[in-house]
Amino acid sequence: MPEDKTPLYTALSRRAEEPLLRMHMPGHKGKAPLPPALAAAAALDFTELPGTGNLYEGLPPVSEAEALAARAFGADSCYFLTGGSTQGIYAALALCCPPGSRLLLDRGSHRAAYNAMALLDLVPEYLYPAVLPGFRVSAGITPEAVKEALLRDPCIRCVLVTSPTYYGVCSDIPAIAAVTRELGAFLVVDEAHGAHLPFLTGAPCAQGRGADLSVASAHKTLPALGSGGLLFASEAFPPERVRTMTALFGTSSPSYPVMASLDWARGYMEGPGGGEYRRAVRTLEAVKKEIQSRKIFSVLGPGAFPDNDLPGVTFDPARLVVNTLKGNLGGFEAARLLEEEHGIVCEMADASNVVCIVTCADSDGDLLRLGRGFAALEEKCPCAPPYRLPASPPPPPALRLSPREAVFSAAESLPLHSALGKIAAESVAPYPPGIPVIAPGEEIDKFGLNYLRQIGYNEDTGILVVRRRKDA
Ligand SMILES: Cc1ncc(COP(=O)(O)O)c(C=O)c1O
């Protein structure tokens, strides 16, 4: 890759080659006694020095790498994150939501959004997406639902939408952005699972498609190191303000290998990576057809809903979601068999589906092996005991305290079965997919407890509940 295409990665690599006596942190000094597996990345593990830049002060070469990323992802500006999309969600909501304000968000939001509400003292108003038939996963958020909620409660000034979801379901971001713009609310998009999409579709990231801010976990779907994320911001947000907020939720020693990998991954995707991703998706399409041709599986994608009108919903072509229920096999069991019998480790499973993340790092051979693994599952299906689909999630409990009051109040741990009527000080979000059945500040009711029992959640598990004032 030409060196000027990756300013940060190149600057750090050059510095690592200089015969310098490193009398600065990190303590490993980029050399022995580190084991070889760690030493290669540690060679680039610098601190803020002349020539290495400064993330939170926006100094080159970090800022140069960010500018190239903004261009590649079609955003007004880009800020590197070393704390994943989690850090980006905190910063984005801090930029849009004054303490005590209301936030409109998908109930199926990642726990980072729930934690952000506690940290920033936000009060939730939830959107409940429709469910895709058969797969029982979110059909995404519609612009109509956002409009209706904003008209119902004009105090709401910020909307958080997750697109794509963990299952690769994408909402119509430009249409939602048109609504939020019309009604004077900020739109923040949690695009944690969609960092690769601009290189597959040619369309910009969510911020470039109309959102005010969007976050992407480069580490999830691009060849970047764990916890590397990107925050994209419209030009309405002054860079110093954005950096103040990312710094508020980040370590003061951001990882240089992580930042270098963000720079390198973007350069790679603008070079050979884009073609490699498209190659992987083409092979995956053939694998999906082969899996779908087996009577026991359904593959999530546009072809799964020939009679259903799903306006605005699109699917990430690089995500493989296989519904296993027709084979009388639960998703967890299918994922277990894939790992134990074929050495295939899926990203996650739920009661009905197995989810695999496919990227440019997967060779055609890897993808064919994945297909063979699913094919072999077919033989297992007749042996499986009749599979009973768990109940649908219950309606959300009543909110008695704000998330912040609940999370930061004096709390005690009770077994779930004794917590009826108490106010939760933490979430109960069976993972995956990690959607809270009970969220902080909500009253624990019989519907939630019954549902948790039905899905086999251990009722002896402790839950933190708010201690009543007289016990405090
Ligand atoms: C939808 C969604 N948003 C945000 C996050 C947090 O991302 P990160 O791990 O990069 O902090 C995740 C993590 O799985 C996620 O699934």
Short mmCIF file of C-alpha atoms and ligand atoms in Angstrom, two decimals:
data_model
loop_
_atom_site.label_atom_id
_atom_site.label_comp_id
_atom_site.label_asym_id
_atom_site.label_seq_id
_atom_site.Cartn_x
_atom_site.Cartn_y
_atom_site.Cartn_z
CA MET A 1 0.00 0.00 0.00
CA PRO A 2 1.51 3.45 -0.84
CA GLU A 3 2.84 5.07 2.33
CA ASP A 4 1.03 8.39 1.89
CA LYS A 5 -2.26 6.47 1.96
CA THR A 6 -1.80 5.45 5.61
CA PRO A 7 -0.16 8.42 7.36
CA LEU A 8 -0.48 7.17 10.93
CA TYR A 9 0.40 3.54 10.30
CA THR A 10 3.38 4.62 8.16
CA ALA A 11 4.67 7.20 10.68
CA LEU A 12 4.55 4.67 13.53
CA SER A 13 6.18 1.94 11.43
CA ARG A 14 9.03 4.32 10.52
CA ARG A 15 9.51 5.40 14.10
CA ALA A 16 9.62 1.76 15.22
CA GLU A 17 12.55 1.18 12.86
CA GLU A 18 14.63 4.07 14.27
CA PRO A 19 17.40 3.06 16.72
CA LEU A 20 15.82 5.04 19.55
CA LEU A 21 16.24 4.47 23.26
CA ARG A 22 12.60 4.54 24.33
CA MET A 23 12.61 6.16 27.76
CA HIS A 24 8.87 6.66 27.72
CA MET A 25 5.81 4.58 28.26
CA PRO A 26 4.51 1.99 27.47
CA GLY A 27 6.77 -0.02 29.74
CA HIS A 28 7.34 -2.83 27.26
CA LYS A 29 9.45 -0.41 25.14
CA GLY A 30 8.43 -2.38 22.05
CA LYS A 31 10.89 -5.22 22.64
CA ALA A 32 11.76 -8.31 24.73
CA PRO A 33 10.58 -9.75 27.10
CA LEU A 34 7.38 -9.54 25.08
CA PRO A 35 6.49 -12.85 23.43
CA PRO A 36 6.60 -12.75 19.60
CA ALA A 37 2.81 -12.82 19.24
CA LEU A 38 2.56 -9.53 21.14
CA ALA A 39 5.84 -7.94 20.07
CA ALA A 40 4.83 -7.18 16.46
CA ALA A 41 1.89 -4.97 17.45
CA ALA A 42 3.78 -3.58 20.47
CA ALA A 43 6.45 -2.16 18.16
CA LEU A 44 3.83 0.41 17.09
CA ASP A 45 2.62 0.94 20.63
CA PHE A 46 3.85 4.48 21.19
CA THR A 47 2.62 7.37 23.25
CA GLU A 48 2.11 11.03 22.32
CA LEU A 49 5.54 12.06 20.98
CA PRO A 50 6.78 14.38 18.26
CA GLY A 51 5.73 12.62 15.07
CA THR A 52 3.14 10.28 16.58
CA GLY A 53 0.39 12.88 16.90
CA ASN A 54 -2.25 13.31 19.53
CA LEU A 55 -5.76 11.90 19.31
CA TYR A 56 -7.58 14.25 21.63
CA GLU A 57 -5.72 17.36 20.47
CA GLY A 58 -6.36 16.48 16.83
CA LEU A 59 -2.69 16.59 15.82
CA PRO A 60 -1.22 14.87 12.75
CA PRO A 61 -0.60 12.15 11.74
CA VAL A 62 -3.68 11.01 13.73
CA SER A 63 -5.80 13.86 12.35
CA GLU A 64 -4.53 13.19 8.80
CA ALA A 65 -5.61 9.57 9.11
CA GLU A 66 -9.00 10.68 10.42
CA ALA A 67 -9.45 13.09 7.50
CA LEU A 68 -8.75 10.27 5.03
CA ALA A 69 -11.26 8.09 6.89
CA ALA A 70 -13.92 10.84 6.73
CA ARG A 71 -13.47 10.99 2.96
CA ALA A 72 -13.51 7.21 2.51
CA PHE A 73 -16.68 6.76 4.58
CA GLY A 74 -18.41 9.77 3.04
CA ALA A 75 -18.70 11.67 6.34
CA ASP A 76 -18.17 15.35 7.16
CA SER A 77 -15.59 14.43 9.81
CA CYS A 78 -14.24 11.33 11.54
CA TYR A 79 -12.80 10.77 15.01
CA PHE A 80 -10.90 7.63 15.96
CA LEU A 81 -12.17 5.69 18.97
CA THR A 82 -10.10 3.24 20.98
CA GLY A 83 -13.06 2.26 23.15
CA GLY A 84 -15.21 0.87 20.32
CA SER A 85 -18.65 2.09 19.36
CA THR A 86 -19.40 2.15 23.09
CA GLN A 87 -17.20 5.22 23.47
CA GLY A 88 -18.74 6.72 20.34
CA ILE A 89 -22.32 6.22 21.56
CA TYR A 90 -21.49 7.89 24.88
CA ALA A 91 -19.83 10.82 23.12
CA ALA A 92 -22.55 11.20 20.47
CA LEU A 93 -25.37 11.25 23.02
CA ALA A 94 -23.39 13.65 25.23
CA LEU A 95 -23.14 15.98 22.24
CA CYS A 96 -26.90 15.88 21.55
CA CYS A 97 -28.66 15.38 24.88
CA PRO A 98 -28.58 17.77 27.83
CA PRO A 99 -28.73 16.04 31.23
CA GLY A 100 -32.29 15.10 32.16
CA SER A 101 -33.53 15.17 28.55
CA ARG A 102 -35.58 12.52 26.81
CA LEU A 103 -34.11 10.12 24.28
CA LEU A 104 -36.13 8.18 21.71
CA LEU A 105 -34.49 4.82 21.09
CA ASP A 106 -35.07 1.28 19.94
CA ARG A 107 -35.81 -1.03 22.89
CA GLY A 108 -33.40 -3.44 21.23
CA SER A 109 -30.50 -0.99 21.54
CA HIS A 110 -27.15 -2.28 22.66
CA ARG A 111 -26.34 -2.07 26.34
CA ALA A 112 -23.97 0.82 25.58
CA ALA A 113 -27.07 2.94 24.93
CA TYR A 114 -28.60 1.91 28.26
CA ASN A 115 -25.32 2.69 30.05
CA ALA A 116 -25.17 6.06 28.29
CA MET A 117 -28.62 6.93 29.63
CA ALA A 118 -27.41 6.29 33.18
CA LEU A 119 -24.15 8.20 32.69
CA LEU A 120 -25.80 11.18 31.00
CA ASP A 121 -29.05 11.18 32.99
CA LEU A 122 -31.35 10.62 30.03
CA VAL A 123 -34.94 9.45 30.20
CA PRO A 124 -35.93 6.81 27.63
CA GLU A 125 -38.89 6.69 25.32
CA TYR A 126 -38.80 3.42 23.41
CA LEU A 127 -39.57 2.44 19.85
CA TYR A 128 -40.75 -1.16 19.42
CA PRO A 129 -39.80 -2.41 15.99
CA ALA A 130 -41.93 -4.90 14.09
CA VAL A 131 -40.62 -8.45 14.07
CA LEU A 132 -39.60 -10.29 10.88
CA PRO A 133 -41.83 -13.33 10.55
CA GLY A 134 -40.14 -16.69 11.05
CA PHE A 135 -36.83 -15.24 12.25
CA ARG A 136 -38.37 -13.28 15.09
CA VAL A 137 -35.77 -10.54 14.83
CA SER A 138 -36.27 -6.78 14.58
CA ALA A 139 -37.47 -5.44 11.24
CA GLY A 140 -35.69 -2.17 11.98
CA ILE A 141 -37.13 1.25 12.71
CA THR A 142 -39.49 2.99 10.31
CA PRO A 143 -39.60 6.74 9.63
CA GLU A 144 -43.32 6.64 10.39
CA ALA A 145 -42.70 5.28 13.90
CA VAL A 146 -40.09 7.97 14.55
CA LYS A 147 -42.42 10.69 13.29
CA GLU A 148 -45.33 9.49 15.38
CA ALA A 149 -43.19 9.35 18.56
CA LEU A 150 -41.69 12.79 17.96
CA LEU A 151 -45.10 14.34 17.32
CA ARG A 152 -46.47 12.66 20.45
CA ASP A 153 -43.67 14.04 22.61
CA PRO A 154 -42.21 17.26 21.16
CA CYS A 155 -39.77 17.46 24.12
CA ILE A 156 -37.69 14.69 22.56
CA ARG A 157 -34.71 16.28 20.81
CA CYS A 158 -32.64 13.19 19.99
CA VAL A 159 -33.30 9.82 18.34
CA LEU A 160 -30.94 6.84 18.47
CA VAL A 161 -31.41 4.16 15.80
CA THR A 162 -29.42 0.94 15.42
CA SER A 163 -28.78 0.10 11.76
CA PRO A 164 -27.69 -2.48 10.78
CA THR A 165 -28.79 -4.63 13.68
CA TYR A 166 -26.75 -7.59 14.89
CA TYR A 167 -28.73 -9.61 12.32
CA GLY A 168 -27.81 -7.27 9.47
CA VAL A 169 -31.24 -5.64 9.15
CA CYS A 170 -30.87 -2.05 7.92
CA SER A 171 -33.40 0.75 8.36
CA ASP A 172 -34.03 3.54 5.88
CA ILE A 173 -31.66 6.11 7.38
CA PRO A 174 -32.18 8.90 4.79
CA ALA A 175 -35.96 8.70 5.35
CA ILE A 176 -35.57 8.73 9.15
CA ALA A 177 -33.10 11.63 8.86
CA ALA A 178 -35.65 13.59 6.82
CA VAL A 179 -38.16 13.16 9.68
CA THR A 180 -35.75 14.15 12.46
CA ARG A 181 -34.59 17.16 10.46
CA GLU A 182 -38.18 18.26 9.81
CA LEU A 183 -39.10 17.91 13.49
CA GLY A 184 -35.90 19.45 14.85
CA ALA A 185 -34.36 16.42 16.55
CA PHE A 186 -30.82 15.05 16.27
CA LEU A 187 -30.40 11.62 14.69
CA VAL A 188 -27.62 9.40 16.04
CA VAL A 189 -27.12 6.07 14.27
CA ASP A 190 -25.48 3.11 15.96
CA GLU A 191 -23.89 1.62 12.85
CA ALA A 192 -21.56 -0.55 14.93
CA HIS A 193 -22.14 -3.53 12.62
CA GLY A 194 -21.92 -1.59 9.37
CA ALA A 195 -18.36 -0.25 9.04
CA HIS A 196 -17.85 -2.30 5.87
CA LEU A 197 -21.04 -1.26 4.09
CA PRO A 198 -19.72 1.87 2.33
CA PHE A 199 -17.12 -0.32 0.62
CA LEU A 200 -19.76 -2.83 -0.50
CA THR A 201 -22.61 -0.55 -1.48
CA GLY A 202 -20.78 2.62 -2.48
CA ALA A 203 -23.17 4.61 -0.24
CA PRO A 204 -21.69 6.73 2.58
CA CYS A 205 -21.87 5.87 6.27
CA ALA A 206 -25.07 6.82 8.12
CA GLN A 207 -23.78 10.32 8.90
CA GLY A 208 -23.16 10.86 5.19
CA ARG A 209 -26.71 9.67 4.50
CA GLY A 210 -28.30 12.30 6.71
CA ALA A 211 -27.66 11.40 10.36
CA ASP A 212 -26.10 14.05 12.57
CA LEU A 213 -23.70 11.54 14.12
CA SER A 214 -22.98 7.86 13.54
CA VAL A 215 -20.63 5.31 15.06
CA ALA A 216 -19.10 2.23 13.51
CA SER A 217 -17.10 -0.57 15.09
CA ALA A 218 -14.30 -0.96 12.55
CA HIS A 219 -13.11 -3.92 14.62
CA LYS A 220 -16.32 -5.87 14.01
CA THR A 221 -16.33 -6.06 10.20
CA LEU A 222 -13.07 -4.54 8.93
CA PRO A 223 -9.53 -5.87 9.38
CA ALA A 224 -8.92 -3.59 12.40
CA LEU A 225 -7.84 -4.47 15.93
CA GLY A 226 -10.34 -5.10 18.72
CA SER A 227 -11.98 -1.97 20.21
CA GLY A 228 -11.16 0.21 17.18
CA GLY A 229 -14.15 2.38 16.32
CA LEU A 230 -15.07 5.47 14.32
CA LEU A 231 -17.28 8.40 15.20
CA PHE A 232 -18.61 10.40 12.25
CA ALA A 233 -19.96 13.88 12.88
CA SER A 234 -21.66 16.47 10.71
CA GLU A 235 -19.99 19.82 10.31
CA ALA A 236 -22.49 21.31 12.77
CA PHE A 237 -20.37 19.83 15.60
CA PRO A 238 -17.17 21.82 16.30
CA PRO A 239 -14.19 19.42 16.32
CA GLU A 240 -12.93 20.63 19.74
CA ARG A 241 -16.32 19.85 21.26
CA VAL A 242 -16.40 16.37 19.71
CA ARG A 243 -12.87 15.64 20.94
CA THR A 244 -13.77 16.88 24.43
CA MET A 245 -16.62 14.36 24.51
CA THR A 246 -14.66 11.42 23.09
CA ALA A 247 -11.89 12.19 25.62
CA LEU A 248 -14.44 12.26 28.43
CA PHE A 249 -15.26 8.61 27.79
CA GLY A 250 -11.85 7.39 26.66
CA THR A 251 -8.56 6.56 28.29
CA SER A 252 -5.92 9.30 28.29
CA SER A 253 -3.57 6.68 26.80
CA PRO A 254 -5.39 5.68 23.61
CA SER A 255 -3.88 2.60 21.98
CA TYR A 256 -1.62 3.45 19.04
CA PRO A 257 -1.77 -0.06 17.55
CA VAL A 258 -5.57 0.26 17.54
CA MET A 259 -5.44 3.68 15.88
CA ALA A 260 -2.81 2.47 13.38
CA SER A 261 -5.06 -0.44 12.52
CA LEU A 262 -7.97 1.94 11.86
CA ASP A 263 -5.75 3.87 9.47
CA TRP A 264 -4.42 0.71 7.80
CA ALA A 265 -7.85 -0.92 7.49
CA ARG A 266 -9.29 2.15 5.77
CA GLY A 267 -6.32 2.28 3.38
CA TYR A 268 -6.71 -1.43 2.66
CA MET A 269 -10.44 -1.10 2.00
CA GLU A 270 -9.79 1.72 -0.47
CA GLY A 271 -7.22 -0.54 -2.15
CA PRO A 272 -7.53 -4.31 -2.55
CA GLY A 273 -9.90 -4.75 0.43
CA GLY A 274 -12.99 -3.54 -1.40
CA GLY A 275 -12.56 -6.18 -4.11
CA GLU A 276 -11.79 -8.84 -1.50
CA TYR A 277 -14.99 -7.97 0.39
CA ARG A 278 -17.05 -8.18 -2.78
CA ARG A 279 -15.41 -11.53 -3.59
CA ALA A 280 -16.30 -12.86 -0.13
CA VAL A 281 -19.91 -11.66 -0.50
CA ARG A 282 -20.21 -13.30 -3.94
CA THR A 283 -19.03 -16.62 -2.55
CA LEU A 284 -21.29 -16.17 0.47
CA GLU A 285 -24.26 -15.67 -1.86
CA ALA A 286 -23.59 -19.09 -3.39
CA VAL A 287 -23.19 -20.61 0.09
CA LYS A 288 -26.47 -18.99 1.20
CA LYS A 289 -28.27 -20.50 -1.82
CA GLU A 290 -26.90 -23.92 -0.97
CA ILE A 291 -27.96 -23.60 2.70
CA GLN A 292 -31.38 -22.28 1.68
CA SER A 293 -31.86 -25.22 -0.70
CA ARG A 294 -31.95 -27.54 2.31
CA LYS A 295 -35.47 -27.86 3.58
CA ILE A 296 -34.51 -27.43 7.21
CA PHE A 297 -33.00 -23.95 6.93
CA SER A 298 -34.12 -20.45 6.04
CA VAL A 299 -31.56 -17.76 5.32
CA LEU A 300 -32.36 -14.17 6.31
CA GLY A 301 -32.40 -11.83 3.34
CA PRO A 302 -34.78 -10.26 0.83
CA GLY A 303 -35.64 -13.70 -0.61
CA ALA A 304 -37.01 -14.87 2.76
CA PHE A 305 -40.07 -12.59 2.51
CA PRO A 306 -41.44 -12.92 -1.02
CA ASP A 307 -44.98 -12.03 0.06
CA ASN A 308 -44.10 -9.45 2.64
CA ASP A 309 -43.79 -5.83 1.86
CA LEU A 310 -40.88 -4.50 3.90
CA PRO A 311 -40.55 -0.91 2.68
CA GLY A 312 -37.18 0.61 3.41
CA VAL A 313 -35.72 -2.57 4.97
CA THR A 314 -32.48 -3.83 3.45
CA PHE A 315 -30.08 -6.55 4.52
CA ASP A 316 -26.32 -6.56 4.98
CA PRO A 317 -25.16 -9.01 2.30
CA ALA A 318 -22.13 -9.99 4.38
CA ARG A 319 -24.15 -11.26 7.33
CA LEU A 320 -25.26 -14.89 7.41
CA VAL A 321 -28.33 -15.53 9.56
CA VAL A 322 -29.64 -19.07 9.35
CA ASN A 323 -32.94 -20.01 10.93
CA THR A 324 -32.77 -23.63 12.04
CA LEU A 325 -36.26 -24.23 13.42
CA LYS A 326 -37.70 -26.09 10.43
CA GLY A 327 -35.16 -28.79 11.27
CA ASN A 328 -36.46 -28.96 14.81
CA LEU A 329 -33.14 -27.64 15.98
CA GLY A 330 -32.66 -24.57 18.17
CA GLY A 331 -30.09 -21.94 17.24
CA PHE A 332 -27.95 -22.59 20.34
CA GLU A 333 -27.83 -26.31 19.58
CA ALA A 334 -26.94 -25.67 15.93
CA ALA A 335 -24.09 -23.34 16.97
CA ARG A 336 -22.83 -25.91 19.48
CA LEU A 337 -22.78 -28.65 16.83
CA LEU A 338 -21.01 -26.40 14.33
CA GLU A 339 -18.25 -25.73 16.85
CA GLU A 340 -17.90 -29.17 18.38
CA GLU A 341 -18.12 -31.18 15.16
CA HIS A 342 -16.73 -28.78 12.57
CA GLY A 343 -14.59 -26.27 14.46
CA ILE A 344 -16.80 -23.42 13.18
CA VAL A 345 -17.28 -20.74 15.82
CA CYS A 346 -20.31 -18.57 15.06
CA GLU A 347 -20.65 -14.95 16.17
CA MET A 348 -23.77 -15.77 18.14
CA ALA A 349 -26.95 -17.80 18.26
CA ASP A 350 -30.40 -17.25 19.69
CA ALA A 351 -33.32 -19.60 20.21
CA SER A 352 -34.07 -19.80 16.47
CA ASN A 353 -31.05 -18.51 14.54
CA VAL A 354 -27.32 -18.80 14.06
CA VAL A 355 -25.42 -15.64 13.10
CA CYS A 356 -22.05 -15.56 11.30
CA ILE A 357 -20.01 -12.48 10.40
CA VAL A 358 -18.31 -12.75 7.01
CA THR A 359 -15.58 -10.31 6.02
CA CYS A 360 -12.84 -9.83 3.45
CA ALA A 361 -10.61 -11.93 5.72
CA ASP A 362 -12.61 -15.07 4.88
CA SER A 363 -11.23 -16.99 1.91
CA ASP A 364 -13.53 -18.78 -0.51
CA GLY A 365 -12.29 -22.02 1.08
CA ASP A 366 -13.37 -20.77 4.53
CA LEU A 367 -16.84 -19.97 3.23
CA LEU A 368 -17.25 -23.31 1.48
CA ARG A 369 -16.24 -24.99 4.75
CA LEU A 370 -18.95 -22.97 6.50
CA GLY A 371 -21.49 -24.21 3.95
CA ARG A 372 -20.37 -27.82 4.45
CA GLY A 373 -20.81 -27.38 8.21
CA PHE A 374 -24.43 -26.36 7.77
CA ALA A 375 -25.01 -29.16 5.27
CA ALA A 376 -23.77 -31.68 7.81
CA LEU A 377 -26.19 -30.32 10.41
CA GLU A 378 -29.06 -31.66 8.36
CA GLU A 379 -28.18 -35.19 9.39
CA LYS A 380 -28.44 -34.22 13.04
CA CYS A 381 -31.88 -32.76 12.82
CA PRO A 382 -34.07 -35.87 13.01
CA CYS A 383 -32.33 -36.79 16.30
CA ALA A 384 -33.14 -33.51 17.96
CA PRO A 385 -35.94 -33.51 20.53
CA PRO A 386 -39.02 -31.54 19.43
CA TYR A 387 -38.06 -27.93 19.72
CA ARG A 388 -40.36 -25.54 21.52
CA LEU A 389 -40.02 -21.93 20.60
CA PRO A 390 -39.87 -19.74 23.66
CA ALA A 391 -42.50 -17.15 24.37
CA SER A 392 -42.33 -13.68 22.85
CA PRO A 393 -40.78 -10.99 25.06
CA PRO A 394 -43.23 -9.34 27.44
CA PRO A 395 -44.32 -5.69 27.30
CA PRO A 396 -41.77 -3.41 28.97
CA PRO A 397 -42.23 -2.84 32.68
CA ALA A 398 -43.21 0.55 34.11
CA LEU A 399 -40.36 3.05 34.53
CA ARG A 400 -40.31 4.13 38.21
CA LEU A 401 -36.91 5.89 38.38
CA SER A 402 -34.66 7.41 35.73
CA PRO A 403 -31.87 5.05 34.60
CA ARG A 404 -29.35 7.32 36.32
CA GLU A 405 -31.19 7.37 39.67
CA ALA A 406 -31.55 3.60 39.53
CA VAL A 407 -27.97 2.73 38.51
CA PHE A 408 -26.32 5.12 40.98
CA SER A 409 -28.61 4.56 43.96
CA ALA A 410 -27.81 2.31 46.93
CA ALA A 411 -28.62 -1.21 45.76
CA GLU A 412 -28.81 -4.74 47.03
CA SER A 413 -28.65 -8.05 45.21
CA LEU A 414 -31.69 -10.32 45.36
CA PRO A 415 -32.35 -13.58 43.54
CA LEU A 416 -34.65 -12.85 40.61
CA HIS A 417 -37.44 -14.99 42.04
CA SER A 418 -37.63 -12.68 45.11
CA ALA A 419 -37.44 -9.42 43.20
CA LEU A 420 -41.09 -8.99 42.19
CA GLY A 421 -42.16 -5.38 42.71
CA LYS A 422 -38.60 -4.05 43.22
CA ILE A 423 -36.98 -1.44 41.01
CA ALA A 424 -34.09 -2.77 38.92
CA ALA A 425 -30.72 -1.07 39.36
CA GLU A 426 -29.26 -3.01 36.41
CA SER A 427 -30.45 -4.65 33.22
CA VAL A 428 -31.47 -8.23 32.77
CA ALA A 429 -30.59 -8.75 29.14
CA PRO A 430 -30.20 -12.43 28.29
CA TYR A 431 -27.35 -12.58 25.80
CA PRO A 432 -27.54 -12.94 22.90
CA PRO A 433 -29.06 -10.86 21.57
CA GLY A 434 -28.74 -8.79 24.75
CA ILE A 435 -32.06 -6.92 24.58
CA PRO A 436 -33.11 -6.00 28.11
CA VAL A 437 -36.19 -7.71 29.47
CA ILE A 438 -35.81 -5.44 32.49
CA ALA A 439 -33.83 -2.17 32.33
CA PRO A 440 -32.56 0.08 35.16
CA GLY A 441 -35.34 2.09 36.79
CA GLU A 442 -38.07 -0.36 35.75
CA GLU A 443 -40.32 -2.19 38.17
CA ILE A 444 -39.78 -5.94 38.05
CA ASP A 445 -43.17 -7.39 37.17
CA LYS A 446 -44.65 -10.85 36.81
CA PHE A 447 -44.62 -10.72 32.99
CA GLY A 448 -40.86 -10.21 32.87
CA LEU A 449 -40.22 -12.87 35.51
CA ASN A 450 -42.50 -15.38 33.74
CA TYR A 451 -40.76 -14.75 30.43
CA LEU A 452 -37.29 -15.18 31.95
CA ARG A 453 -38.50 -18.46 33.49
CA GLN A 454 -39.84 -19.65 30.13
CA ILE A 455 -36.58 -19.02 28.30
CA GLY A 456 -34.72 -20.96 30.97
CA TYR A 457 -33.03 -18.01 32.69
CA ASN A 458 -31.76 -19.08 36.09
CA GLU A 459 -34.14 -17.59 38.65
CA ASP A 460 -31.50 -17.83 41.36
CA THR A 461 -29.36 -15.33 39.46
CA GLY A 462 -28.92 -12.18 41.51
CA ILE A 463 -30.25 -8.85 40.28
CA LEU A 464 -29.28 -5.50 41.73
CA VAL A 465 -32.39 -3.70 42.94
CA VAL A 466 -32.74 -0.23 44.38
CA ARG A 467 -32.70 -0.33 48.17
CA ARG A 468 -35.73 1.33 49.70
CA ARG A 469 -34.91 4.57 51.51
CA LYS A 470 -35.57 3.20 54.98
CA ASP A 471 -33.08 0.32 54.31
CA ALA A 472 -30.35 2.57 52.90
C1 LIG B 1 -25.55 -2.81 18.04
C2 LIG B 1 -24.29 -2.59 18.82
N1 LIG B 1 -23.95 -1.35 19.18
C3 LIG B 1 -22.84 -1.08 19.88
C4 LIG B 1 -22.00 -2.10 20.27
C5 LIG B 1 -20.77 -1.76 21.06
O1 LIG B 1 -19.68 -1.85 20.18
P1 LIG B 1 -18.18 -1.94 20.68
O2 LIG B 1 -17.96 -3.35 21.09
O3 LIG B 1 -17.38 -1.57 19.46
O4 LIG B 1 -18.00 -0.98 21.78
C6 LIG B 1 -22.30 -3.42 19.92
C7 LIG B 1 -21.44 -4.52 20.34
O5 LIG B 1 -21.69 -5.68 20.12
C8 LIG B 1 -23.49 -3.68 19.19
O6 LIG B 1 -23.84 -4.92 18.85
#
